[in-house]
Short mmCIF file of C-alpha atoms and ligand atoms in Angstrom, two decimals:
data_model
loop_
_atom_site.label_atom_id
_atom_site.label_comp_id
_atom_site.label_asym_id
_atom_site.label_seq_id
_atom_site.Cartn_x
_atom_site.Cartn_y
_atom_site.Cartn_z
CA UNK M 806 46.06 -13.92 28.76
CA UNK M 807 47.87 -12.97 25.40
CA UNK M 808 45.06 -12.58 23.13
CA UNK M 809 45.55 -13.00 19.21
CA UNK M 810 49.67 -13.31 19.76
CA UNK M 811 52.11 -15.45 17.61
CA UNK M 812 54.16 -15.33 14.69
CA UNK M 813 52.29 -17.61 12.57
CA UNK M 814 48.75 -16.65 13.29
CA UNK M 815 46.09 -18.61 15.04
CA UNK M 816 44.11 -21.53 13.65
CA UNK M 817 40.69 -20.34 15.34
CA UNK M 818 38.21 -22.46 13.36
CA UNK M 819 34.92 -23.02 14.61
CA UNK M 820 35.80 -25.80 16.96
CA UNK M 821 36.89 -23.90 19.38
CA UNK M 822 33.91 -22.39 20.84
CA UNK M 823 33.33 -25.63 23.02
CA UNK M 824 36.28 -24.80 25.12
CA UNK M 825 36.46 -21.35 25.74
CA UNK M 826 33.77 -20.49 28.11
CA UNK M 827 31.54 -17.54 27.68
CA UNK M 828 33.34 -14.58 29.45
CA UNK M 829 36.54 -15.49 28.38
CA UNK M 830 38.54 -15.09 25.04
CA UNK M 831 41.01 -17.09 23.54
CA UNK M 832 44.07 -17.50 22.56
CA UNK M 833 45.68 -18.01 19.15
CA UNK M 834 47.67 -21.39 18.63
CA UNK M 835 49.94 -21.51 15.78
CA UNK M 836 49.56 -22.63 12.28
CA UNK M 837 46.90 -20.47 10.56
CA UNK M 838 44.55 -23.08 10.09
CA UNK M 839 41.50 -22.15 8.59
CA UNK M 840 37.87 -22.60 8.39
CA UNK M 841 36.52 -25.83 6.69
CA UNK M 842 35.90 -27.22 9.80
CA UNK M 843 34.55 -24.59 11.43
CA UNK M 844 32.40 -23.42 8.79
CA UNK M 845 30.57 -26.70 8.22
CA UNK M 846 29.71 -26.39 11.93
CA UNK M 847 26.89 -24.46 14.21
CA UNK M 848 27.70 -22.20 17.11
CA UNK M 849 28.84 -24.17 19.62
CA UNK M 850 31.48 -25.72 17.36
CA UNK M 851 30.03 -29.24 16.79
CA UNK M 852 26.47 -29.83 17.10
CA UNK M 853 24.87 -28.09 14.54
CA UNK M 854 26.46 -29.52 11.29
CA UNK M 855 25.93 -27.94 8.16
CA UNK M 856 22.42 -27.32 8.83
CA UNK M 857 23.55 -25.33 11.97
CA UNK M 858 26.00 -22.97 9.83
CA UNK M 859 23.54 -20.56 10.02
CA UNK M 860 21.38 -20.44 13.01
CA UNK M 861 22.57 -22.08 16.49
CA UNK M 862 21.20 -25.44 16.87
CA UNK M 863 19.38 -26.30 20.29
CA UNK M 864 22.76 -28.53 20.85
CA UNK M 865 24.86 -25.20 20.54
CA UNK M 866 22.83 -23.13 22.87
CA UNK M 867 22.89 -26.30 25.56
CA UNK M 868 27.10 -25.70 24.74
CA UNK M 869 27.06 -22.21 25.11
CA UNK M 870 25.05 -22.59 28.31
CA UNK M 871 27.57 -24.82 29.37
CA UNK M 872 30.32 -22.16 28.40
CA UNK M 873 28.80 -19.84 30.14
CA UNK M 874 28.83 -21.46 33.65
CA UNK M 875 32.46 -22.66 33.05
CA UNK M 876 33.09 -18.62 32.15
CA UNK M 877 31.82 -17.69 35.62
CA UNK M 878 33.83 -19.54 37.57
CA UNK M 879 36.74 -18.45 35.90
CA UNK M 880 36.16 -14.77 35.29
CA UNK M 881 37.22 -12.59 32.87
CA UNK M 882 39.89 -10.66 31.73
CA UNK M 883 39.76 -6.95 32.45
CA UNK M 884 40.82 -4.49 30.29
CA UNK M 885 41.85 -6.81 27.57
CA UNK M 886 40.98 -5.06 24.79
CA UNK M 887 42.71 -1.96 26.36
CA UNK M 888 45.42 -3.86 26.53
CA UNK M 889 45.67 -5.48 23.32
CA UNK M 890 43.50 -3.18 21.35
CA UNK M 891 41.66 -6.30 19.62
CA UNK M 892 40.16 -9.63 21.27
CA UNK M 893 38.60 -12.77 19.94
CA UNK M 894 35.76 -13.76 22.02
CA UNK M 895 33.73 -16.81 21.41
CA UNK M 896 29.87 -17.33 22.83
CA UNK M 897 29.38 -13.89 23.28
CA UNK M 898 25.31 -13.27 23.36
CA UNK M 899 23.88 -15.78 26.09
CA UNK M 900 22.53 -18.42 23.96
CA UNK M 901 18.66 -17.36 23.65
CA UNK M 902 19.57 -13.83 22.92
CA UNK M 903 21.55 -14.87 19.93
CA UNK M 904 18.99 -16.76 18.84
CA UNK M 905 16.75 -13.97 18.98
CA UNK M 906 19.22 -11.84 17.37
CA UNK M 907 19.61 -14.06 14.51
CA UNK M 908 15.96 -14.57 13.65
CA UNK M 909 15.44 -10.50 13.73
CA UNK M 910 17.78 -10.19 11.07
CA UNK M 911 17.41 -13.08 9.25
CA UNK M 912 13.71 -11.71 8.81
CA UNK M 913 15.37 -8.58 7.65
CA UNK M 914 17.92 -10.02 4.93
CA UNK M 915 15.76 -8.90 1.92
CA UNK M 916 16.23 -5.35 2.80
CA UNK M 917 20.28 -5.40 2.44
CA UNK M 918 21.87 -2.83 0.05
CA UNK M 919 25.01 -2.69 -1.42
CA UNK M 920 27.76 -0.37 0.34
CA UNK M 921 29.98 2.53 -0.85
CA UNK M 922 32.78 1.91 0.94
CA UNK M 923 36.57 2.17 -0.14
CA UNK M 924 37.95 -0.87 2.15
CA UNK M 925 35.04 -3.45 2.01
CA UNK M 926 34.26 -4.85 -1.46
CA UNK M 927 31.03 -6.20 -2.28
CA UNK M 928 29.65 -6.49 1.12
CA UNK M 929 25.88 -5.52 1.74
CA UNK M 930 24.34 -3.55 4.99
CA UNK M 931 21.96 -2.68 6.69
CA UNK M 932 21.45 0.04 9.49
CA UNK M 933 19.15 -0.99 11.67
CA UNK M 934 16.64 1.41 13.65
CA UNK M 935 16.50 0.23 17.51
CA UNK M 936 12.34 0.83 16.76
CA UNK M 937 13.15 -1.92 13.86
CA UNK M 938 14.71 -3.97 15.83
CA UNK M 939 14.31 -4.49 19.81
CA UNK M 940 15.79 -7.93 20.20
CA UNK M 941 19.20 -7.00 18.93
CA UNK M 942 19.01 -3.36 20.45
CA UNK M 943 17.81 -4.75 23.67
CA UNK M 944 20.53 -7.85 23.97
CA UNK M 945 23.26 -5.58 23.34
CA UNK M 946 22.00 -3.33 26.09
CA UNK M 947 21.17 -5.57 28.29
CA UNK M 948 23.18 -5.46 31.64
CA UNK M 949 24.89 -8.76 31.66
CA UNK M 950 26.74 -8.35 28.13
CA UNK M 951 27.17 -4.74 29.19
CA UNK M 952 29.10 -6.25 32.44
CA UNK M 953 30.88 -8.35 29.67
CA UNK M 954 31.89 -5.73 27.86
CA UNK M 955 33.26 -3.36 30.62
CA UNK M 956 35.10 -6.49 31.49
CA UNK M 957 36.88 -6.91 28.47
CA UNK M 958 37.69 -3.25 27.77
CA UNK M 959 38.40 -2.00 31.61
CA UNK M 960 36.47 0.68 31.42
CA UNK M 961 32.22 1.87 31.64
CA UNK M 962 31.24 1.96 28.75
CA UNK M 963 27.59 2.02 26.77
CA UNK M 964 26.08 0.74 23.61
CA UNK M 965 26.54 3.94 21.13
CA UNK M 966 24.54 6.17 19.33
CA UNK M 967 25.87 5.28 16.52
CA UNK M 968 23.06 2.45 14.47
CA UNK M 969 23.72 -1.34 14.47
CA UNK M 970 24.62 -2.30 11.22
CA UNK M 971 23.21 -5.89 9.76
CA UNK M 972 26.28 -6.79 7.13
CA UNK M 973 26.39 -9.53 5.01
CA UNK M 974 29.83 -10.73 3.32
CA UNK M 975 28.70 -12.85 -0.01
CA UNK M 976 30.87 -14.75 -1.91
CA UNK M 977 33.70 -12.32 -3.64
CA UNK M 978 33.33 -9.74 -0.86
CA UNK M 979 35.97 -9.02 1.39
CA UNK M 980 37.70 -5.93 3.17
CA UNK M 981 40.99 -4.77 3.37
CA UNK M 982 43.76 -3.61 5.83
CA UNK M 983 42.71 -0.68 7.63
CA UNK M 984 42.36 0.88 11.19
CA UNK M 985 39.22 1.60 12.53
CA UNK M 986 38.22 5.38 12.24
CA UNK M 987 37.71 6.78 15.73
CA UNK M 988 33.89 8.49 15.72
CA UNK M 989 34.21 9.55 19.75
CA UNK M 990 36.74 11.75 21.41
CA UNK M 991 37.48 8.68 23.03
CA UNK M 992 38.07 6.32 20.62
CA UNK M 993 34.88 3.96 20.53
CA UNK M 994 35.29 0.18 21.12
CA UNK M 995 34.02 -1.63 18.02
CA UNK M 996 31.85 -5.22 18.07
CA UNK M 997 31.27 -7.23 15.08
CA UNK M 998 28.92 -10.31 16.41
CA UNK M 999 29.23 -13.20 13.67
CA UNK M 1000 25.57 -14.06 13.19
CA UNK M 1001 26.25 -17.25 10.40
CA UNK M 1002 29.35 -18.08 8.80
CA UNK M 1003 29.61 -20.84 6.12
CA UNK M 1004 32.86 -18.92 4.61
CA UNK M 1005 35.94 -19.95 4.00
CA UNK M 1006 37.02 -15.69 4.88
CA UNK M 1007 39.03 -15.62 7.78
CA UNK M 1008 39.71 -11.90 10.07
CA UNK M 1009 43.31 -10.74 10.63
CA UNK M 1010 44.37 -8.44 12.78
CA UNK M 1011 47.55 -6.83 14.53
CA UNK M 1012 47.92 -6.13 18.40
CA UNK M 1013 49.51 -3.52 20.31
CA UNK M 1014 52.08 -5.89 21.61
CA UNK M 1015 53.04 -7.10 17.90
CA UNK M 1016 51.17 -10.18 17.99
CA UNK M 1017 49.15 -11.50 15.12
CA UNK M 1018 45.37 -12.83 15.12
CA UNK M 1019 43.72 -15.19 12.44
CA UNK M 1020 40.08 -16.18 13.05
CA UNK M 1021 37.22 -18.24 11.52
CA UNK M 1022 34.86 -16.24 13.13
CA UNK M 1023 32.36 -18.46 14.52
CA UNK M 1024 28.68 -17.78 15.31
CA UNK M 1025 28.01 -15.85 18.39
CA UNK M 1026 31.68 -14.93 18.44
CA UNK M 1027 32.74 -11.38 18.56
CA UNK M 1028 35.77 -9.44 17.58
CA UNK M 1029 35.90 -6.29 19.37
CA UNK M 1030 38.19 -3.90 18.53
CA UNK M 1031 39.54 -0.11 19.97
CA UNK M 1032 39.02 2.40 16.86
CA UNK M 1033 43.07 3.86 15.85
CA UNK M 1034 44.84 0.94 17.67
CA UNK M 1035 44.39 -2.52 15.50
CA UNK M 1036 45.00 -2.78 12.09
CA UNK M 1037 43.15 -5.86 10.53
CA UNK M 1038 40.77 -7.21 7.55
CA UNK M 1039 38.14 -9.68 6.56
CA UNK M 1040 39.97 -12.10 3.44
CA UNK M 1041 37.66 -12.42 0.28
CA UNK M 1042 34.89 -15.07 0.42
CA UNK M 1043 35.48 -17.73 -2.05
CA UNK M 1044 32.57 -19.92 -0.76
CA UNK M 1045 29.75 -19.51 1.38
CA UNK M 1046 28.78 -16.27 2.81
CA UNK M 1047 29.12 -14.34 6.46
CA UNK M 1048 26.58 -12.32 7.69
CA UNK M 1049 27.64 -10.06 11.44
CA UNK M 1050 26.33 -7.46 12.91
CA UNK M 1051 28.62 -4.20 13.45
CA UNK M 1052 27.56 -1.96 16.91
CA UNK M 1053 30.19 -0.05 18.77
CA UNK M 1054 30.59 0.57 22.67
CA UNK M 1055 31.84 4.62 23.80
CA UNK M 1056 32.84 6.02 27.24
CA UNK M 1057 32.20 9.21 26.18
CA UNK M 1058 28.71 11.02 24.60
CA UNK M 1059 31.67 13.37 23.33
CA UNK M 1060 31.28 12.82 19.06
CA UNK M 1061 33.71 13.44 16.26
CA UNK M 1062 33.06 15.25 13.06
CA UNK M 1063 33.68 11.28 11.82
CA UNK M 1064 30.87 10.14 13.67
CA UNK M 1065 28.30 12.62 12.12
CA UNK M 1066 30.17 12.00 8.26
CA UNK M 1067 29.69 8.06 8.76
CA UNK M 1068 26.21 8.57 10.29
CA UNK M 1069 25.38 10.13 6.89
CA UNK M 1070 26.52 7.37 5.35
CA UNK M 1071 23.81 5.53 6.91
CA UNK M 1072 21.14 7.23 4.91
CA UNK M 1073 19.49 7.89 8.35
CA UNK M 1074 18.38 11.38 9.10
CA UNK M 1075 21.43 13.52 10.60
CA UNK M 1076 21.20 14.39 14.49
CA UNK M 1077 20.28 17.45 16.46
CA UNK M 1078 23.45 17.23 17.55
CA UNK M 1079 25.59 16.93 14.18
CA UNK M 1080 27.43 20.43 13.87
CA UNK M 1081 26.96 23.17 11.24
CA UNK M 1082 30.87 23.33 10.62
CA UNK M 1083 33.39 20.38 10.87
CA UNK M 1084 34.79 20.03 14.17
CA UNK M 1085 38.60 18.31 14.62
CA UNK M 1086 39.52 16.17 17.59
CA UNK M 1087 41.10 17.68 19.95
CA UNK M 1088 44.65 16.47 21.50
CA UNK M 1089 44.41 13.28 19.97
CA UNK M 1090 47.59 11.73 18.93
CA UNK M 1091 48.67 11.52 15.39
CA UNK M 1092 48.15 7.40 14.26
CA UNK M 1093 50.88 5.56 14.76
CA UNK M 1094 52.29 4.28 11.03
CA UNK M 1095 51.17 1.06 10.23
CA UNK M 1096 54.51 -1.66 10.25
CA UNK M 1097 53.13 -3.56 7.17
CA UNK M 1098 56.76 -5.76 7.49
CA UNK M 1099 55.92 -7.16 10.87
CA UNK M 1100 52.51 -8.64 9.00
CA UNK M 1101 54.66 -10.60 7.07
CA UNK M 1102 54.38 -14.50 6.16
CA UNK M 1103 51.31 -16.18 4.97
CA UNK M 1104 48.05 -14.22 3.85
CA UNK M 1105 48.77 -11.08 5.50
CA UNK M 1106 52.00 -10.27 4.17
CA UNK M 1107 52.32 -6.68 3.16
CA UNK M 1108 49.81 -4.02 2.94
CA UNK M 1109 47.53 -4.99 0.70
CA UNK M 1110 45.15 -2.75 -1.88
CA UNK M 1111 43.72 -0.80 1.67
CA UNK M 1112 47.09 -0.15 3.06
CA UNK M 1113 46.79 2.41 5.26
CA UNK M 1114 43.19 3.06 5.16
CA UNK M 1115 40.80 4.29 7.67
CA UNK M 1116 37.30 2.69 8.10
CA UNK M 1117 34.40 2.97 10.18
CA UNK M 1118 34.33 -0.49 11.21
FE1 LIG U 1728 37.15 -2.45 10.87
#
């Protein structure tokens, strides 16, 4: 399944998560609808109402569990993101992990900073220590979303060194067009886990087969995306606020100079391994330029103030 494809963009919206099983991802239908439904609902799509915006009601985790036996009869989609270099993919935590997950960090909101960062603007983060936090560390470990995961990007792959990051999009914030900055010699797979949403900011992206993806991103949903393959942003929050957390997948233990210069970032002490001298990847292809005129119509038309820019995540 085509994941993210059509001219016009996709009208994701929060209602969707009720009929896309966990396990699978979905595809965009046209129009470019956006969020007001969606972000007046819980995870799950419907059950939560506004009160459910931010944590998943017990009627969302009954849906997901639903999801979730409707996903495993279908199966997944290997090596989608491969593919595609970007998919959508709704209920992704089983239900009592994410709500786990979400209480962790909403326990942790008071320590967000604000972020130097030339493509986001006015977003707030958080690196989070796995000591600091064991029931996000340990349900992105764990071996059933790992089995998701090597699903979705057709290869093994395993939670990277690399810290979590608790981000919080307020109102005003937003990020621009930009490609993911590859921090492996393998370019790393990168996860950002919606954790509340009661935005009206929708993600774009671009795929490798020219398609075009617009997304509410609902709770529990994830966008995961192959660093250097698909270009795509977060549109400014003009109500409400998202909150996600941002962890990245590798095949390969094999790190960048990029890795070590965004791990300082961080503010977390550097690694044994982080070299004395700059060290350039090796045999990896130059980026392909960005085709800012196939973006055209609606939002996303033309490159925008981060045209062109590189990010890590
Ligand atoms: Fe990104």
């Amino acid at each position: 399944m085509r994941v993210g494809l059509g001219g016009g963009g996709g009208g994701g919206g929060g209602g969707g998560a009720l009929g896309v099983p966990r396990g699978g991802t979905r595809a965009m239908g046209a129009g470019g609808r956006g969020p007001p439904a969606g972000a007046r609902r819980g995870a799950g799509g419907g059950a939560g109402a506004a009160r459910g915006a931010a944590l998943p009601a017990r009627g969302a985790a009954r849906g997901a569990a639903r999801g979730a036996a409707r996903g495993a009869a279908r199966g997944g989609r290997r090596g989608e993101v491969d593919r595609l270099g970007v998919a959508y993919v709704p209920a992704f935590l089983p239900a009592g992990e994410f709500q786990a997950v979400c209480e962790e960090c909403r326990a942790l909101r008071g320590r967000l900073g604000s972020e130097t960062n030339a493509v986001a603007h006015g977003r707030r983060v958080l690196p989070l220590e796995a000591a600091g936090a064991p029931a996000t560390y340990g349900a992105f470990r764990s071996p059933e979303t790992l089995r998701r995961v090597v699903s979705l990007v057709g290869k093994d792959v395993e939670l990277g060194e690399f810290p979590i990051e608790y981000r919080m999009y307020p109102r005003g914030s937003s990020m621009d067009w930009h490609l993911d900055e590859a921090l492996y010699a393998d370019p790393q797979y990168e996860v950002v886990l919606t954790l509340e949403n009661t935005s009206n900011s929708v993600t774009e992206w671009k795929d490798l087969e020219g398609g075009r993806g617009r997304e509410w991103t609902e709770p529990n949903s994830a966008v995961i995306i192959r660093a250097e393959t698909a270009v795509h942003r977060v549109t400014a929050v003009g109500r409400g606020e998202r909150s996600i957390l941002k962890l990245l997948y590798t095949s390969t233990d094999e790190k960048l100079d990029a890795f070590h210069e965004n791990w300082a970032r961080t503010g977390l002490p550097a690694l044994p391994d982080a070299p004395q001298k700059p060290r350039k990847a090796k045999g990896r292809p130059p980026l392909r330029p960005i085709n800012w005129g196939r973006l055209g119509g609606g939002a996303g038309r033309g490159p925008g103030k981060g045209a062109g820019k590189r990010s890590a995540g």
